[in-house]
Short mmCIF file of C-alpha atoms and ligand atoms in Angstrom, two decimals:
data_model
loop_
_atom_site.label_atom_id
_atom_site.label_comp_id
_atom_site.label_asym_id
_atom_site.label_seq_id
_atom_site.Cartn_x
_atom_site.Cartn_y
_atom_site.Cartn_z
CA MET A 112 -152.42 44.36 -6.90
CA ASN A 113 -151.74 45.00 -3.26
CA PRO A 114 -154.99 44.69 -1.27
CA VAL A 115 -156.20 47.92 0.66
CA ILE A 116 -157.36 46.86 4.05
CA LEU A 117 -159.30 48.86 6.62
CA GLY A 118 -158.38 48.07 10.26
CA ILE A 119 -160.57 48.76 13.08
CA GLU A 120 -159.48 48.67 16.86
CA SER A 121 -161.85 49.17 19.80
CA SER A 122 -160.64 46.77 22.49
CA CYS A 123 -160.14 49.09 25.41
CA ASP A 124 -160.36 53.02 25.52
CA ASP A 125 -158.92 53.97 22.13
CA THR A 126 -161.05 54.03 18.80
CA SER A 127 -158.80 53.57 16.00
CA ALA A 128 -158.98 53.23 12.26
CA ALA A 129 -156.08 52.71 9.83
CA ILE A 130 -155.65 51.84 6.14
CA ILE A 131 -152.88 49.81 4.96
CA LYS A 132 -151.86 49.06 1.06
CA GLY A 133 -149.99 45.74 1.10
CA ASP A 134 -147.66 46.20 4.21
CA THR A 135 -147.53 49.95 3.77
CA ILE A 136 -149.42 52.17 6.00
CA LEU A 137 -151.44 55.18 4.40
CA SER A 138 -153.23 56.25 7.53
CA ASN A 139 -153.66 55.58 11.30
CA VAL A 140 -156.22 57.48 13.27
CA VAL A 141 -156.50 57.20 17.01
CA ALA A 142 -159.18 58.83 19.22
CA GLY A 143 -158.52 58.48 22.85
CA GLN A 144 -161.12 58.96 25.61
CA LYS A 145 -160.44 61.62 28.21
CA VAL A 146 -163.64 60.66 30.07
CA HIS A 147 -161.69 57.96 32.23
CA GLU A 148 -159.14 60.21 33.62
CA GLU A 149 -161.22 61.45 36.71
CA TYR A 150 -161.81 57.61 37.66
CA GLY A 151 -158.23 56.62 37.57
CA GLY A 152 -158.80 53.81 35.33
CA VAL A 153 -160.93 52.71 32.21
CA VAL A 154 -164.77 52.35 33.04
CA PRO A 155 -166.06 49.84 30.61
CA GLU A 156 -169.47 51.22 30.01
CA LEU A 157 -168.14 54.70 29.33
CA ALA A 158 -165.49 53.36 26.78
CA SER A 159 -168.12 51.48 24.83
CA ARG A 160 -170.50 54.50 24.57
CA ALA A 161 -167.39 56.69 23.59
CA HIS A 162 -166.56 54.23 20.90
CA GLN A 163 -170.00 54.27 19.48
CA GLN A 164 -169.58 58.09 19.16
CA ASN A 165 -165.99 58.10 17.74
CA ILE A 166 -166.09 55.18 15.28
CA ILE A 167 -167.64 56.79 12.10
CA PRO A 168 -165.59 60.01 12.33
CA VAL A 169 -162.50 58.08 12.88
CA VAL A 170 -163.13 55.81 9.85
CA HIS A 171 -164.01 58.87 7.85
CA LYS A 172 -160.73 60.66 8.77
CA ALA A 173 -158.67 57.41 8.13
CA LEU A 174 -159.98 57.24 4.52
CA LYS A 175 -159.53 60.92 4.05
CA ASP A 176 -155.77 60.79 5.31
CA ALA A 177 -155.14 57.90 3.20
CA GLY A 178 -156.70 59.40 0.08
CA VAL A 179 -158.97 56.56 -0.51
CA THR A 180 -162.70 55.96 -0.83
CA VAL A 181 -164.70 53.02 0.53
CA SER A 182 -164.81 51.48 -2.89
CA ASP A 183 -161.03 51.12 -2.85
CA ILE A 184 -161.26 49.02 0.17
CA SER A 185 -160.61 45.34 -0.45
CA ALA A 186 -161.33 43.90 2.99
CA ILE A 187 -162.01 44.99 6.59
CA ALA A 188 -160.15 43.74 9.52
CA PHE A 189 -161.25 44.23 13.25
CA THR A 190 -160.11 43.41 16.69
CA ARG A 191 -162.05 40.33 17.97
CA GLY A 192 -160.52 40.28 21.33
CA PRO A 193 -159.09 40.14 24.01
CA GLY A 194 -160.45 43.20 25.58
CA LEU A 195 -163.54 44.71 26.94
CA LEU A 196 -166.62 43.03 25.56
CA GLY A 197 -168.71 46.27 25.30
CA SER A 198 -165.77 48.09 23.52
CA LEU A 199 -165.17 45.03 21.22
CA MET A 200 -168.83 44.86 20.34
CA VAL A 201 -168.62 48.41 18.81
CA GLY A 202 -165.72 47.69 16.42
CA THR A 203 -167.06 44.21 15.53
CA SER A 204 -170.50 45.31 14.69
CA PHE A 205 -168.97 48.20 12.70
CA ALA A 206 -166.84 45.87 10.64
CA LYS A 207 -169.67 43.28 10.08
CA GLY A 208 -171.96 46.03 8.69
CA PHE A 209 -169.25 47.44 6.49
CA ALA A 210 -168.27 44.09 5.14
CA LEU A 211 -171.94 43.24 4.47
CA ALA A 212 -172.52 46.66 2.86
CA ARG A 213 -169.51 46.67 0.50
CA ASN A 214 -169.66 42.72 -0.08
CA ILE A 215 -165.96 42.38 0.89
CA PRO A 216 -164.21 39.83 3.11
CA LEU A 217 -164.36 40.17 6.92
CA ILE A 218 -161.11 39.39 8.92
CA GLU A 219 -161.10 38.82 12.69
CA VAL A 220 -157.76 39.69 14.52
CA ASN A 221 -156.40 38.79 17.87
CA HIS A 222 -155.23 42.03 19.39
CA LEU A 223 -152.09 40.25 21.00
CA GLN A 224 -151.02 38.84 17.63
CA ALA A 225 -151.44 42.33 16.09
CA HIS A 226 -149.00 43.78 18.90
CA VAL A 227 -146.41 41.32 17.78
CA LEU A 228 -147.05 41.93 13.96
CA ALA A 229 -146.71 45.77 14.45
CA HIS A 230 -143.04 45.13 13.66
CA PHE A 231 -143.76 44.51 10.00
CA ILE A 232 -145.66 47.78 9.27
CA GLN A 233 -143.87 49.84 6.60
CA GLU A 234 -143.99 53.50 6.14
CA PRO A 235 -144.42 54.84 2.54
CA GLY A 236 -141.00 55.26 0.92
CA GLN A 237 -138.89 54.02 3.72
CA GLN A 238 -138.49 50.27 4.24
CA HIS A 239 -137.16 49.32 7.72
CA LYS A 240 -135.61 46.12 8.72
CA VAL A 241 -137.94 43.59 10.22
CA PRO A 242 -137.36 40.58 12.52
CA GLU A 243 -136.37 37.34 10.92
CA PHE A 244 -138.23 34.11 12.05
CA PRO A 245 -138.09 32.66 14.47
CA PHE A 246 -137.91 35.63 16.93
CA LEU A 247 -138.87 36.20 20.52
CA CYS A 248 -141.20 39.25 21.35
CA LEU A 249 -141.51 40.62 24.89
CA LEU A 250 -145.13 41.87 24.76
CA VAL A 251 -145.67 44.38 27.79
CA SER A 252 -148.69 46.51 28.18
CA GLY A 253 -151.19 47.64 30.61
CA GLY A 254 -153.02 44.24 30.33
CA ASN A 255 -150.25 41.76 29.27
CA SER A 256 -146.62 40.66 30.08
CA GLN A 257 -145.74 37.98 27.72
CA ILE A 258 -142.58 36.32 26.03
CA VAL A 259 -143.90 35.10 22.63
CA LEU A 260 -142.02 32.79 20.43
CA VAL A 261 -142.89 33.93 16.97
CA ARG A 262 -142.25 31.05 14.26
CA ASP A 263 -144.19 32.85 11.43
CA TYR A 264 -146.58 35.67 10.95
CA LEU A 265 -149.61 33.58 12.15
CA ASP A 266 -147.67 30.97 14.19
CA MET A 267 -147.00 32.13 17.76
CA GLU A 268 -146.70 30.54 21.16
CA ILE A 269 -146.60 32.14 24.50
CA ILE A 270 -143.55 30.66 26.44
CA GLY A 271 -143.83 32.92 29.42
CA GLN A 272 -146.47 35.30 30.90
CA THR A 273 -147.57 36.94 33.95
CA ILE A 274 -149.53 34.77 36.42
CA ASP A 275 -151.04 38.04 38.04
CA ASP A 276 -150.57 41.70 37.23
CA ALA A 277 -149.02 43.01 34.08
CA ALA A 278 -145.93 45.13 34.00
CA GLY A 279 -148.09 48.19 33.04
CA GLU A 280 -150.44 47.68 35.77
CA ALA A 281 -147.52 47.29 38.43
CA PHE A 282 -146.31 50.81 36.92
CA ASP A 283 -149.82 52.32 37.20
CA LYS A 284 -150.70 50.73 40.54
CA CYS A 285 -147.50 51.90 42.30
CA ALA A 286 -147.84 55.21 40.72
CA LYS A 287 -151.37 55.59 42.14
CA VAL A 288 -149.84 54.49 45.66
CA MET A 289 -147.53 57.62 45.23
CA GLY A 290 -150.42 59.76 44.51
CA LEU A 291 -149.68 60.21 40.64
CA PRO A 292 -152.50 60.42 38.17
CA TYR A 293 -153.51 57.56 35.86
CA PRO A 294 -151.80 56.13 33.75
CA GLY A 295 -148.68 56.55 36.01
CA GLY A 296 -146.21 54.52 33.91
CA PRO A 297 -145.07 57.56 31.72
CA LEU A 298 -144.80 59.68 34.76
CA ILE A 299 -142.61 57.10 36.59
CA ASP A 300 -140.38 56.95 33.51
CA LYS A 301 -140.17 60.82 33.49
CA LEU A 302 -139.37 61.18 37.25
CA ALA A 303 -136.96 58.24 37.24
CA LYS A 304 -134.81 60.09 35.05
CA GLU A 305 -133.95 62.48 38.06
CA GLY A 306 -133.53 59.57 40.58
CA ASN A 307 -131.05 57.05 41.61
CA PRO A 308 -132.07 53.48 40.50
CA ASN A 309 -130.18 52.11 43.26
CA ALA A 310 -131.57 54.12 46.17
CA PHE A 311 -133.99 51.52 47.32
CA GLU A 312 -134.30 47.74 46.59
CA PHE A 313 -137.62 45.87 46.26
CA ALA A 314 -137.89 42.24 46.14
CA LYS A 315 -138.04 40.29 43.01
CA PRO A 316 -140.62 37.37 42.73
CA ARG A 317 -139.18 33.95 42.54
CA ILE A 318 -141.45 32.37 39.78
CA PRO A 319 -140.30 29.34 37.73
CA ASP A 320 -139.49 29.01 34.06
CA PHE A 321 -140.20 32.40 31.80
CA ASP A 322 -143.35 33.38 33.73
CA TYR A 323 -143.71 36.67 35.50
CA SER A 324 -145.53 37.93 38.73
CA PHE A 325 -146.06 41.80 39.50
CA SER A 326 -148.81 41.71 42.24
CA GLY A 327 -146.13 40.93 44.97
CA LEU A 328 -144.09 44.05 43.95
CA LYS A 329 -147.16 46.21 44.25
CA THR A 330 -147.90 44.99 47.77
CA SER A 331 -144.32 45.31 48.99
CA PHE A 332 -144.01 49.05 47.47
CA LEU A 333 -147.25 49.73 49.32
CA TYR A 334 -145.90 48.44 52.66
CA PHE A 335 -142.46 50.02 52.18
CA LEU A 336 -144.11 53.31 51.80
CA ARG A 337 -146.32 52.91 54.66
CA ASP A 338 -143.55 51.93 57.00
CA HIS A 339 -141.35 54.91 55.92
CA ILE A 340 -144.33 57.47 56.12
CA LYS A 341 -144.91 56.39 59.70
CA GLU A 342 -141.39 57.95 60.53
CA ASP A 343 -141.31 60.79 57.90
CA PRO A 344 -144.83 61.84 56.56
CA GLY A 345 -143.01 63.65 53.63
CA PHE A 346 -141.24 60.52 52.62
CA ILE A 347 -142.85 60.24 49.19
CA ASP A 348 -142.28 63.93 48.25
CA ASN A 349 -138.84 63.83 49.50
CA HIS A 350 -137.89 60.73 47.71
CA ARG A 351 -140.19 60.65 44.66
CA ALA A 352 -137.43 60.49 41.91
CA ASP A 353 -135.43 57.97 43.74
CA LEU A 354 -138.49 55.85 44.40
CA CYS A 355 -139.52 56.09 40.72
CA ALA A 356 -135.95 55.19 39.47
CA SER A 357 -135.72 52.16 41.86
CA LEU A 358 -139.12 50.83 41.17
CA GLN A 359 -138.49 51.20 37.27
CA LYS A 360 -135.23 49.39 37.68
CA THR A 361 -137.00 46.59 39.63
CA ILE A 362 -139.69 46.15 36.95
CA VAL A 363 -137.14 46.28 33.98
CA ASP A 364 -134.80 43.86 35.69
CA ILE A 365 -137.73 41.28 36.34
CA LEU A 366 -138.76 41.44 32.68
CA MET A 367 -135.23 41.40 31.21
CA GLU A 368 -133.95 38.39 33.52
CA LYS A 369 -136.84 36.03 32.03
CA LEU A 370 -136.20 37.41 28.42
CA VAL A 371 -132.51 36.78 28.69
CA ALA A 372 -133.06 33.24 30.04
CA ALA A 373 -135.52 32.60 27.15
CA ALA A 374 -133.14 33.94 24.58
CA ARG A 375 -130.30 31.63 26.06
CA LYS A 376 -132.49 28.47 26.16
CA THR A 377 -133.81 28.87 22.67
CA GLY A 378 -130.76 30.17 21.13
CA ILE A 379 -132.71 33.02 19.50
CA LYS A 380 -130.88 36.34 18.93
CA GLU A 381 -133.84 38.22 17.18
CA ILE A 382 -135.46 40.01 19.96
CA ALA A 383 -138.48 42.40 19.70
CA LEU A 384 -140.32 44.70 21.92
CA ALA A 385 -144.23 45.37 21.68
CA GLY A 386 -146.86 46.95 23.73
CA GLY A 387 -147.48 50.26 25.51
CA VAL A 388 -144.83 49.73 28.22
CA SER A 389 -142.21 49.59 25.25
CA ALA A 390 -141.98 53.33 25.43
CA ASN A 391 -140.16 53.01 28.95
CA SER A 392 -136.69 54.50 28.56
CA GLY A 393 -135.11 52.06 31.07
CA LEU A 394 -136.62 49.09 29.07
CA ARG A 395 -135.36 50.53 25.88
CA GLN A 396 -131.90 51.08 27.38
CA ALA A 397 -131.99 47.43 28.74
CA PHE A 398 -132.72 46.15 25.17
CA LEU A 399 -129.88 48.20 23.79
CA ASP A 400 -127.55 46.62 26.57
CA GLY A 401 -128.80 43.19 25.36
CA GLN A 402 -127.79 44.13 21.81
CA LYS A 403 -124.17 44.95 23.13
CA ASN A 404 -123.85 42.13 25.67
CA TYR A 405 -125.65 39.16 24.03
CA GLY A 406 -125.27 40.16 20.30
CA TRP A 407 -129.01 40.48 19.98
CA ASN A 408 -130.57 42.02 16.88
CA ILE A 409 -133.36 44.21 18.51
CA TYR A 410 -136.51 45.54 17.23
CA ILE A 411 -138.66 48.30 18.75
CA PRO A 412 -141.67 49.66 16.84
CA LYS A 413 -142.39 53.37 16.34
CA PHE A 414 -144.25 54.52 19.41
CA ALA A 415 -147.62 55.09 17.49
CA TYR A 416 -147.59 51.33 16.76
CA THR A 417 -146.86 50.22 20.25
CA THR A 418 -149.84 51.54 22.05
CA ASP A 419 -153.37 50.37 21.04
CA ASN A 420 -153.78 51.41 17.23
CA ALA A 421 -155.32 49.99 14.17
CA ALA A 422 -152.33 50.02 11.95
CA MET A 423 -151.36 46.89 13.78
CA ILE A 424 -154.86 45.43 13.16
CA ALA A 425 -154.60 46.27 9.35
CA ILE A 426 -151.10 44.59 9.01
CA THR A 427 -152.44 41.55 10.67
CA GLY A 428 -155.43 41.64 8.35
CA TYR A 429 -153.03 41.77 5.37
CA PHE A 430 -151.25 38.68 6.32
CA LYS A 431 -154.60 36.86 7.04
CA TYR A 432 -155.86 38.19 3.46
CA LEU A 433 -153.07 36.68 1.83
CA ARG A 434 -153.97 33.22 3.27
CA LYS A 435 -157.77 33.93 2.83
CA GLN A 436 -158.42 33.67 6.42
CA PHE A 437 -161.94 35.24 6.51
CA VAL A 438 -164.76 34.95 8.90
CA GLY A 439 -168.65 34.90 8.40
CA GLN A 440 -171.30 37.18 9.72
CA ASP A 441 -171.84 35.01 12.69
CA VAL A 442 -168.49 36.05 14.27
CA ALA A 443 -168.82 37.56 17.77
CA PRO A 444 -166.25 39.37 19.98
CA PHE A 445 -164.19 37.29 22.34
CA ALA A 446 -163.15 39.18 25.48
CA ARG A 447 -160.80 36.55 26.72
CA MET A 448 -159.30 35.48 23.33
CA ILE A 449 -155.88 33.91 23.84
CA LEU A 450 -152.82 33.87 21.41
O1 LIG B 591 -150.49 48.84 25.26
P1 LIG B 591 -151.11 49.86 26.04
O2 LIG B 591 -151.23 51.22 25.36
O3 LIG B 591 -152.65 49.67 26.38
C1 LIG B 591 -153.02 48.63 27.40
O4 LIG B 591 -152.64 47.63 27.45
O5 LIG B 591 -153.94 49.25 28.05
O6 LIG B 591 -150.26 50.10 27.38
C2 LIG B 591 -150.57 51.01 28.32
C3 LIG B 591 -149.61 50.78 29.47
C4 LIG B 591 -150.04 51.56 30.72
O7 LIG B 591 -149.91 50.75 31.92
C5 LIG B 591 -149.07 52.55 30.93
O8 LIG B 591 -148.74 53.04 32.22
C6 LIG B 591 -147.78 52.03 30.11
O9 LIG B 591 -148.40 51.13 29.09
N1 LIG B 591 -146.87 53.01 29.63
C7 LIG B 591 -145.51 53.04 30.41
C8 LIG B 591 -144.83 53.91 29.69
N2 LIG B 591 -145.84 54.41 28.66
C9 LIG B 591 -146.92 53.86 28.64
N3 LIG B 591 -145.05 52.27 31.43
C10 LIG B 591 -143.79 52.79 31.71
N4 LIG B 591 -143.05 53.69 30.94
C11 LIG B 591 -143.55 54.37 29.97
N5 LIG B 591 -142.73 55.37 29.50
#
């Protein structure tokens, strides 16, 4: 019998619960938090308070959407880290209480591993093709930019990562400099469609191996705008689309250059994309180009499974359940958990 697993995600500003039966998702409920919008970024204290309010209604809805009851749940999986400690504590405490009350196994999940394993979530009645091991996964979000070598479901190694800002952060911070609201990544993507990606050139970092750096780009973008605004106060308004298109091209080029190099060095052609920035149309196009130019088999999950969600926690919980990787009631959240 396939286990039915309840997944809980509360690492940042989305409270999410999902039910998975085997590898087939039955429900995935996400409650976002509007409270942060006016601050231009996530406020940790407000995030944990909102999780506290959201968690029970979100779990109730996930059970209802899946058509199951609490007594059908075989195990509960939760995000242990990385993330905001106060936020993680809400999901962890809920999961511990639920496991204790129902006398079922408790499974800790690494949020980054879950982003990668999101590729294995199947929808009812339609099996999609999943990556073959070993594969490379470019994991790009608001907090991470990594190239992960995935040898097996629970055997992963980071072979390249950012030494400072994440790619999503670069999008968001540059958007802020242009006066766009948070999170600016999706807005830059939208505006870029009307602009010329070769209108402006921004310097790319020189970082060894497969590592990334995005903090220099943010600074050079800021100085670039400041210099031009001195001569033309309306520079940003007059060139917004070209600025977005050129910035997006630079970020995508930086990401792809290292990924192509990693694929070449390892000889791997199974290439996957994960994390919130995978919604970016420029990056998606670059993956399609990789398929054409390098013979890659590419994998991009459904949008709902790329941003923070509990479906990916549930599928990771499933793989750990099969290996009986359970934890005890003494488990505590771990804000700086690594892959
Ligand atoms: O994985 P995610 O939902 O959560 C965090 O890690 O926080 O990623 C969110 C990030 C934000 O930085 C957001 O601006 C970026 O993903 N993002 C995008 C796009 N959609 C979301 N960046 C560029 N283009 C997009 N279409």
